[in-house]
Amino acid sequence: MAMSRILEKAPESKDMFSFLKNFDGIPHQNSTLEAHAEKIFDMTRDAAIQLRAKGKIDLANDVTLEYLASVHVQKGVTEQHFVVLKEAMLKTIKKAMDDKWSEELSCAWSIPYDQLAATIKKAMGWELGNQS
């Protein structure tokens, strides 16, 4: 599961999730955490669909984007957190795809994730060279 991988790689990120504050160790079967991971996969998939259809991700006026940005700022999300999440997501998809995994599939998930992350970072007020 992607979120468990994140917590293994960046254990300090556990405190960013209110539903994990009183949880000891790394949860491997937590329905709230799994639902959160599914939202991230869904957003990345939707970003891929938009990129394919429109050539861009159009979330600038989305209330969800503003909410996501404010939560990420409030929780102290850093550039490294975006990197760790991407790595965990790709490893999870690769494991699920097994021998069907390819460089093309890696790019098909990486590019929309990077675009989505850039959109969230921009909404967070990050500028080039001014990222935590």
Coordinates of N, CA, C and O in Angstrom, one line a residue:
M1 N 0.8 -1.2 0.0 CA 0.0 0.0 0.0 C 0.9 1.2 0.0 O 1.8 1.3 0.8
A2 N 0.5 2.2 -0.8 CA 1.4 3.4 -1.0 C 1.6 4.2 0.3 O 2.7 4.6 0.6
M3 N 0.5 4.4 1.0 CA 0.6 5.2 2.2 C 1.5 4.5 3.3 O 2.3 5.2 4.0
S4 N 1.5 3.2 3.4 CA 2.4 2.5 4.3 C 3.9 2.7 3.9 O 4.7 2.9 4.7
R5 N 4.1 2.7 2.6 CA 5.4 3.0 2.0 C 5.9 4.4 2.4 O 7.1 4.6 2.7
I6 N 5.0 5.3 2.3 CA 5.3 6.7 2.7 C 5.7 6.8 4.1 O 6.7 7.4 4.4
L7 N 5.0 6.2 5.0 CA 5.3 6.2 6.4 C 6.6 5.5 6.7 O 7.3 5.9 7.7
E8 N 6.9 4.5 6.0 CA 8.2 3.8 6.2 C 9.3 4.7 5.8 O 10.4 4.8 6.4
K9 N 9.2 5.4 4.7 CA 10.3 6.3 4.1 C 10.3 7.6 4.9 O 11.4 8.2 5.0
A10 N 9.2 8.2 5.3 CA 9.1 9.5 5.9 C 8.2 9.3 7.2 O 7.1 9.8 7.2
P11 N 8.7 8.7 8.2 CA 7.9 8.4 9.4 C 7.3 9.7 10.1 O 6.3 9.7 10.7
E12 N 8.0 10.8 9.9 CA 7.5 12.1 10.5 C 6.2 12.5 9.9 O 5.5 13.3 10.5
S13 N 5.9 12.0 8.7 CA 4.7 12.4 8.0 C 3.5 11.9 8.7 O 2.4 12.4 8.4
K14 N 3.6 10.9 9.5 CA 2.5 10.3 10.2 C 1.7 11.4 11.0 O 0.5 11.3 11.0
D15 N 2.4 12.3 11.6 CA 1.8 13.4 12.3 C 0.9 14.3 11.5 O 0.2 15.1 12.0
M16 N 1.1 14.2 10.2 CA 0.3 15.1 9.3 C -1.1 14.5 9.1 O -2.0 15.2 8.6
F17 N -1.3 13.3 9.4 CA -2.6 12.7 9.3 C -3.3 12.6 10.6 O -2.9 11.8 11.5
S18 N -4.4 13.3 10.8 CA -5.1 13.4 12.1 C -5.6 12.0 12.5 O -5.5 11.7 13.7
F19 N -5.9 11.2 11.6 CA -6.4 9.8 11.9 C -5.3 8.8 12.3 O -5.6 7.7 12.6
L20 N -4.1 9.3 12.3 CA -3.0 8.4 12.7 C -2.2 8.9 13.9 O -1.3 8.3 14.4
K21 N -2.7 10.0 14.5 CA -1.9 10.6 15.6 C -1.8 9.7 16.8 O -0.7 9.7 17.4
N22 N -2.7 8.9 17.1 CA -2.6 8.0 18.3 C -2.3 6.5 17.9 O -2.5 5.6 18.6
F23 N -1.8 6.3 16.7 CA -1.5 5.0 16.2 C 0.0 4.7 16.3 O 0.8 5.5 15.9
D24 N 0.3 3.6 16.9 CA 1.7 3.3 17.1 C 2.2 2.5 15.9 O 1.4 1.6 15.4
G25 N 3.4 2.7 15.4 CA 3.9 1.9 14.3 C 3.4 2.4 12.9 O 2.8 3.4 12.8
I26 N 3.5 1.5 12.0 CA 3.1 1.8 10.6 C 1.9 1.0 10.3 O 1.9 -0.3 10.3
P27 N 0.7 1.6 10.1 CA -0.5 0.8 9.8 C -0.5 0.2 8.4 O -0.1 0.9 7.5
H28 N -0.8 -1.1 8.4 CA -0.8 -1.7 7.1 C -2.2 -2.1 6.7 O -2.5 -2.4 5.5
Q29 N -3.2 -2.0 7.6 CA -4.6 -2.3 7.3 C -5.5 -1.2 7.9 O -6.2 -1.6 8.9
N30 N -5.4 0.0 7.5 CA -6.2 1.1 8.1 C -7.1 1.6 7.0 O -6.7 2.1 6.0
S31 N -8.4 1.4 7.2 CA -9.4 1.8 6.1 C -9.4 3.3 5.8 O -9.5 3.7 4.6
T32 N -9.2 4.1 6.8 CA -9.1 5.6 6.5 C -7.9 5.9 5.7 O -7.9 6.7 4.8
L33 N -6.8 5.3 6.0 CA -5.5 5.5 5.3 C -5.7 5.0 3.9 O -5.2 5.7 2.9
E34 N -6.3 3.8 3.7 CA -6.5 3.3 2.4 C -7.4 4.2 1.5 O -7.2 4.4 0.3
A35 N -8.4 4.8 2.1 CA -9.3 5.7 1.4 C -8.6 6.9 1.0 O -8.8 7.4 -0.1
H36 N -7.7 7.4 1.8 CA -6.9 8.6 1.5 C -6.0 8.2 0.3 O -5.9 9.1 -0.6
A37 N -5.3 7.1 0.3 CA -4.5 6.7 -0.8 C -5.3 6.6 -2.1 O -4.8 7.0 -3.2
E38 N -6.5 6.0 -2.0 CA -7.4 5.9 -3.2 C -7.7 7.3 -3.8 O -7.7 7.5 -5.0
K39 N -7.9 8.3 -2.9 CA -8.2 9.7 -3.4 C -7.0 10.2 -4.2 O -7.1 10.8 -5.2
I40 N -5.8 9.9 -3.7 CA -4.5 10.3 -4.4 C -4.4 9.7 -5.8 O -4.2 10.3 -6.8
F41 N -4.7 8.3 -5.8 CA -4.7 7.6 -7.1 C -5.7 8.2 -8.0 O -5.5 8.4 -9.2
D42 N -6.9 8.4 -7.5 CA -8.0 9.0 -8.3 C -7.7 10.3 -8.9 O -7.9 10.6 -10.1
M43 N -7.1 11.2 -8.1 CA -6.7 12.5 -8.5 C -5.6 12.4 -9.6 O -5.7 13.2 -10.6
T44 N -4.7 11.5 -9.4 CA -3.6 11.4 -10.4 C -4.2 10.8 -11.7 O -3.9 11.3 -12.8
R45 N -5.1 9.8 -11.6 CA -5.8 9.3 -12.8 C -6.6 10.4 -13.5 O -6.5 10.5 -14.7
D46 N -7.3 11.2 -12.8 CA -8.1 12.3 -13.4 C -7.2 13.3 -14.0 O -7.5 13.8 -15.1
A47 N -6.0 13.5 -13.4 CA -5.1 14.5 -14.0 C -4.5 13.9 -15.4 O -4.4 14.6 -16.4
A48 N -4.3 12.6 -15.4 CA -3.9 11.9 -16.6 C -4.9 12.0 -17.7 O -4.6 12.3 -18.9
I49 N -6.2 11.9 -17.4 CA -7.3 12.0 -18.3 C -7.3 13.4 -18.9 O -7.5 13.6 -20.1
Q50 N -7.2 14.4 -18.0 CA -7.2 15.8 -18.4 C -6.0 16.1 -19.4 O -6.2 16.8 -20.4
L51 N -4.9 15.6 -19.0 CA -3.7 15.8 -19.9 C -3.9 15.2 -21.2 O -3.6 15.9 -22.2
R52 N -4.5 14.1 -21.3 CA -4.7 13.4 -22.6 C -5.8 14.2 -23.4 O -5.6 14.4 -24.6
A53 N -6.8 14.6 -22.7 CA -7.9 15.2 -23.4 C -7.7 16.7 -23.8 O -8.0 17.2 -24.9
K54 N -7.0 17.4 -22.8 CA -6.9 18.9 -23.0 C -5.4 19.3 -23.1 O -5.1 20.5 -23.5
G55 N -4.5 18.4 -22.8 CA -3.1 18.8 -22.8 C -2.6 19.6 -21.6 O -1.5 20.1 -21.5
K56 N -3.5 19.7 -20.6 CA -3.2 20.4 -19.4 C -4.2 20.0 -18.3 O -5.2 19.4 -18.5
I57 N -3.8 20.3 -17.1 CA -4.6 20.0 -15.9 C -5.3 21.3 -15.5 O -4.6 22.3 -15.3
D58 N -6.6 21.4 -15.5 CA -7.3 22.6 -15.2 C -8.0 22.5 -13.9 O -9.1 22.2 -13.8
L59 N -7.2 22.8 -12.8 CA -7.8 22.8 -11.5 C -7.7 24.2 -10.8 O -8.0 24.3 -9.6
A60 N -7.3 25.2 -11.5 CA -7.1 26.5 -10.9 C -8.3 27.1 -10.2 O -8.1 27.7 -9.2
N61 N -9.5 26.8 -10.7 CA -10.7 27.4 -10.0 C -11.4 26.3 -9.1 O -12.5 26.6 -8.7
D62 N -10.8 25.2 -8.9 CA -11.4 24.2 -8.2 C -11.3 24.4 -6.7 O -10.2 24.6 -6.1
V63 N -12.4 24.4 -6.0 CA -12.5 24.6 -4.5 C -11.6 23.5 -3.8 O -10.9 23.8 -2.9
T64 N -11.6 22.3 -4.4 CA -10.8 21.2 -3.8 C -9.4 21.6 -3.8 O -8.6 21.3 -2.9
L65 N -8.9 22.2 -4.9 CA -7.5 22.6 -5.0 C -7.1 23.6 -3.9 O -6.1 23.4 -3.3
E66 N -8.0 24.6 -3.7 CA -7.7 25.5 -2.7 C -7.7 24.9 -1.3 O -6.8 25.2 -0.4
Y67 N -8.6 24.0 -1.1 CA -8.6 23.2 0.2 C -7.3 22.4 0.4 O -6.7 22.4 1.4
L68 N -7.0 21.7 -0.7 CA -5.8 20.8 -0.6 C -4.5 21.7 -0.4 O -3.7 21.3 0.5
A69 N -4.4 22.8 -1.0 CA -3.3 23.7 -0.8 C -3.2 24.2 0.6 O -2.2 24.2 1.3
S70 N -4.4 24.6 1.2 CA -4.4 25.1 2.5 C -4.0 24.0 3.6 O -3.3 24.3 4.5
V71 N -4.5 22.8 3.3 CA -4.2 21.7 4.2 C -2.7 21.4 4.1 O -2.0 21.1 5.1
H72 N -2.2 21.3 2.9 CA -0.7 21.0 2.7 C 0.1 22.1 3.4 O 1.2 21.7 4.0
V73 N -0.2 23.3 3.3 CA 0.5 24.4 4.0 C 0.4 24.2 5.5 O 1.4 24.3 6.2
Q74 N -0.8 24.0 6.0 CA -1.0 23.9 7.4 C -0.3 22.7 8.0 O 0.3 22.8 9.1
K75 N -0.2 21.6 7.3 CA 0.5 20.4 7.8 C 2.0 20.5 7.6 O 2.8 19.6 8.0
G76 N 2.5 21.5 6.9 CA 4.0 21.6 6.7 C 4.5 20.7 5.6 O 5.7 20.3 5.7
V77 N 3.8 20.4 4.6 CA 4.2 19.5 3.5 C 5.4 20.2 2.8 O 5.4 21.4 2.6
T78 N 6.5 19.4 2.6 CA 7.7 19.9 1.9 C 7.8 19.2 0.6 O 7.1 18.3 0.2
E79 N 8.8 19.7 -0.2 CA 9.1 19.1 -1.5 C 9.4 17.6 -1.4 O 8.9 16.8 -2.2
Q80 N 10.1 17.2 -0.3 CA 10.5 15.8 -0.1 C 9.2 15.0 0.1 O 9.2 13.8 -0.4
H81 N 8.2 15.5 0.7 CA 6.9 14.7 0.8 C 6.3 14.4 -0.5 O 5.8 13.3 -0.7
F82 N 6.3 15.4 -1.4 CA 5.8 15.1 -2.8 C 6.6 14.0 -3.5 O 6.1 13.2 -4.2
V83 N 7.9 14.1 -3.3 CA 8.8 13.1 -3.9 C 8.6 11.7 -3.3 O 8.4 10.7 -4.1
V84 N 8.5 11.6 -2.0 CA 8.2 10.3 -1.4 C 6.9 9.7 -1.8 O 6.8 8.5 -2.1
L85 N 5.9 10.6 -1.9 CA 4.5 10.1 -2.3 C 4.6 9.5 -3.7 O 4.0 8.5 -4.0
K86 N 5.3 10.3 -4.6 CA 5.4 9.8 -6.0 C 6.1 8.4 -6.1 O 5.6 7.5 -6.7
E87 N 7.2 8.3 -5.3 CA 7.9 7.0 -5.3 C 7.0 5.9 -4.8 O 7.0 4.8 -5.4
A88 N 6.3 6.1 -3.7 CA 5.4 5.1 -3.1 C 4.3 4.7 -4.1 O 4.0 3.6 -4.2
M89 N 3.7 5.7 -4.7 CA 2.6 5.5 -5.7 C 3.1 4.6 -6.8 O 2.5 3.6 -7.2
L90 N 4.3 5.0 -7.4 CA 4.8 4.2 -8.5 C 5.2 2.8 -8.1 O 4.9 1.8 -8.9
K91 N 5.8 2.6 -7.0 CA 6.1 1.2 -6.5 C 4.8 0.4 -6.3 O 4.8 -0.8 -6.6
T92 N 3.8 1.0 -5.8 CA 2.5 0.3 -5.6 C 1.9 -0.1 -6.9 O 1.5 -1.3 -7.0
I93 N 1.9 0.8 -7.8 CA 1.3 0.4 -9.2 C 2.2 -0.6 -9.8 O 1.7 -1.6 -10.4
K94 N 3.5 -0.5 -9.8 CA 4.4 -1.4 -10.4 C 4.2 -2.8 -9.8 O 4.1 -3.8 -10.5
K95 N 4.0 -2.9 -8.5 CA 3.8 -4.2 -7.8 C 2.4 -4.8 -8.3 O 2.3 -6.0 -8.6
A96 N 1.4 -3.9 -8.4 CA 0.1 -4.4 -8.9 C 0.1 -4.9 -10.4 O -0.5 -5.8 -10.7
M97 N 1.0 -4.2 -11.2 CA 1.0 -4.5 -12.6 C 1.9 -5.7 -12.9 O 1.8 -6.3 -13.9
D98 N 2.8 -6.0 -12.0 CA 3.8 -7.1 -12.1 C 4.5 -7.1 -13.4 O 5.2 -6.1 -13.7
D99 N 4.4 -8.1 -14.2 CA 5.2 -8.2 -15.5 C 4.7 -7.3 -16.6 O 5.3 -7.2 -17.6
K100 N 3.5 -6.6 -16.3 CA 3.0 -5.7 -17.3 C 3.6 -4.3 -17.2 O 3.3 -3.4 -18.0
W101 N 4.3 -4.1 -16.1 CA 4.9 -2.8 -15.9 C 5.9 -2.4 -17.0 O 6.6 -3.3 -17.4
S102 N 5.9 -1.2 -17.4 CA 6.8 -0.7 -18.4 C 7.2 0.7 -18.1 O 6.6 1.4 -17.3
E103 N 8.2 1.2 -18.8 CA 8.7 2.6 -18.7 C 7.5 3.5 -19.2 O 7.3 4.6 -18.7
E104 N 6.8 3.0 -20.2 CA 5.6 3.8 -20.7 C 4.6 4.0 -19.6 O 4.0 5.1 -19.4
L105 N 4.3 3.0 -18.8 CA 3.3 3.1 -17.7 C 3.9 4.0 -16.6 O 3.1 4.8 -16.0
S106 N 5.2 3.9 -16.4 CA 5.8 4.8 -15.4 C 5.6 6.2 -15.8 O 5.2 7.0 -14.9
C107 N 5.8 6.5 -17.0 CA 5.6 7.9 -17.5 C 4.1 8.3 -17.5 O 3.8 9.4 -17.2
A108 N 3.3 7.3 -17.8 CA 1.8 7.6 -17.8 C 1.3 8.0 -16.4 O 0.3 8.7 -16.3
W109 N 2.0 7.6 -15.4 CA 1.6 8.0 -14.0 C 2.4 9.1 -13.5 O 2.0 10.0 -12.8
S110 N 3.7 9.1 -13.9 CA 4.6 10.2 -13.4 C 4.3 11.5 -13.9 O 4.3 12.5 -13.1
I111 N 4.0 11.7 -15.1 CA 3.8 13.0 -15.7 C 2.5 13.6 -15.1 O 2.6 14.8 -14.7
P112 N 1.4 12.9 -15.1 CA 0.2 13.6 -14.4 C 0.5 13.9 -12.9 O 0.0 14.9 -12.4
Y113 N 1.2 13.0 -12.2 CA 1.4 13.3 -10.8 C 2.3 14.5 -10.7 O 2.0 15.4 -9.9
D114 N 3.3 14.6 -11.5 CA 4.2 15.8 -11.4 C 3.4 17.1 -11.7 O 3.6 18.1 -11.1
Q115 N 2.5 17.0 -12.7 CA 1.7 18.2 -13.1 C 0.7 18.5 -12.0 O 0.5 19.7 -11.6
L116 N 0.1 17.5 -11.4 CA -0.8 17.7 -10.3 C -0.1 18.3 -9.1 O -0.6 19.3 -8.5
A117 N 1.1 17.8 -8.8 CA 1.9 18.3 -7.6 C 2.2 19.7 -7.9 O 2.2 20.6 -7.0
A118 N 2.6 20.1 -9.1 CA 3.0 21.4 -9.5 C 1.8 22.4 -9.3 O 1.9 23.5 -8.8
T119 N 0.6 21.9 -9.7 CA -0.6 22.7 -9.5 C -0.9 23.0 -8.0 O -1.2 24.1 -7.6
I120 N -0.7 21.9 -7.2 CA -1.0 22.1 -5.8 C 0.1 23.0 -5.2 O -0.2 23.9 -4.4
K121 N 1.3 22.8 -5.5 CA 2.4 23.7 -5.0 C 2.2 25.2 -5.4 O 2.4 26.1 -4.6
K122 N 1.7 25.4 -6.6 CA 1.4 26.8 -7.0 C 0.3 27.4 -6.2 O 0.4 28.5 -5.7
A123 N -0.7 26.6 -5.9 CA -1.8 27.0 -5.1 C -1.4 27.2 -3.6 O -1.9 28.0 -2.9
M124 N -0.3 26.5 -3.2 CA 0.3 26.7 -1.9 C 1.1 28.0 -1.8 O 1.5 28.4 -0.7
G125 N 1.3 28.6 -2.9 CA 2.1 29.9 -3.0 C 3.6 29.6 -3.2 O 4.4 30.5 -3.0
W126 N 3.9 28.4 -3.6 CA 5.3 28.1 -3.8 C 5.7 28.7 -5.1 O 5.0 28.6 -6.1
E127 N 6.9 29.3 -5.2 CA 7.5 29.7 -6.4 C 8.8 29.0 -6.6 O 9.3 28.4 -5.7
L128 N 9.3 29.0 -7.9 CA 10.6 28.3 -8.1 C 11.6 28.9 -7.2 O 11.8 30.1 -7.0
G129 N 12.3 27.9 -6.6 CA 13.4 28.3 -5.6 C 12.9 28.7 -4.3 O 13.7 29.0 -3.4
N130 N 11.6 28.7 -4.0 CA 11.0 29.1 -2.7 C 10.1 28.0 -2.2 O 9.0 28.3 -1.8
Q131 N 10.7 26.8 -2.2 CA 9.9 25.6 -1.7 C 10.5 25.1 -0.5 O 11.8 25.0 -0.4
S132 N 9.7 24.7 0.5 CA 10.3 24.2 1.8 C 10.9 22.8 1.5 O 10.5 22.1 0.8

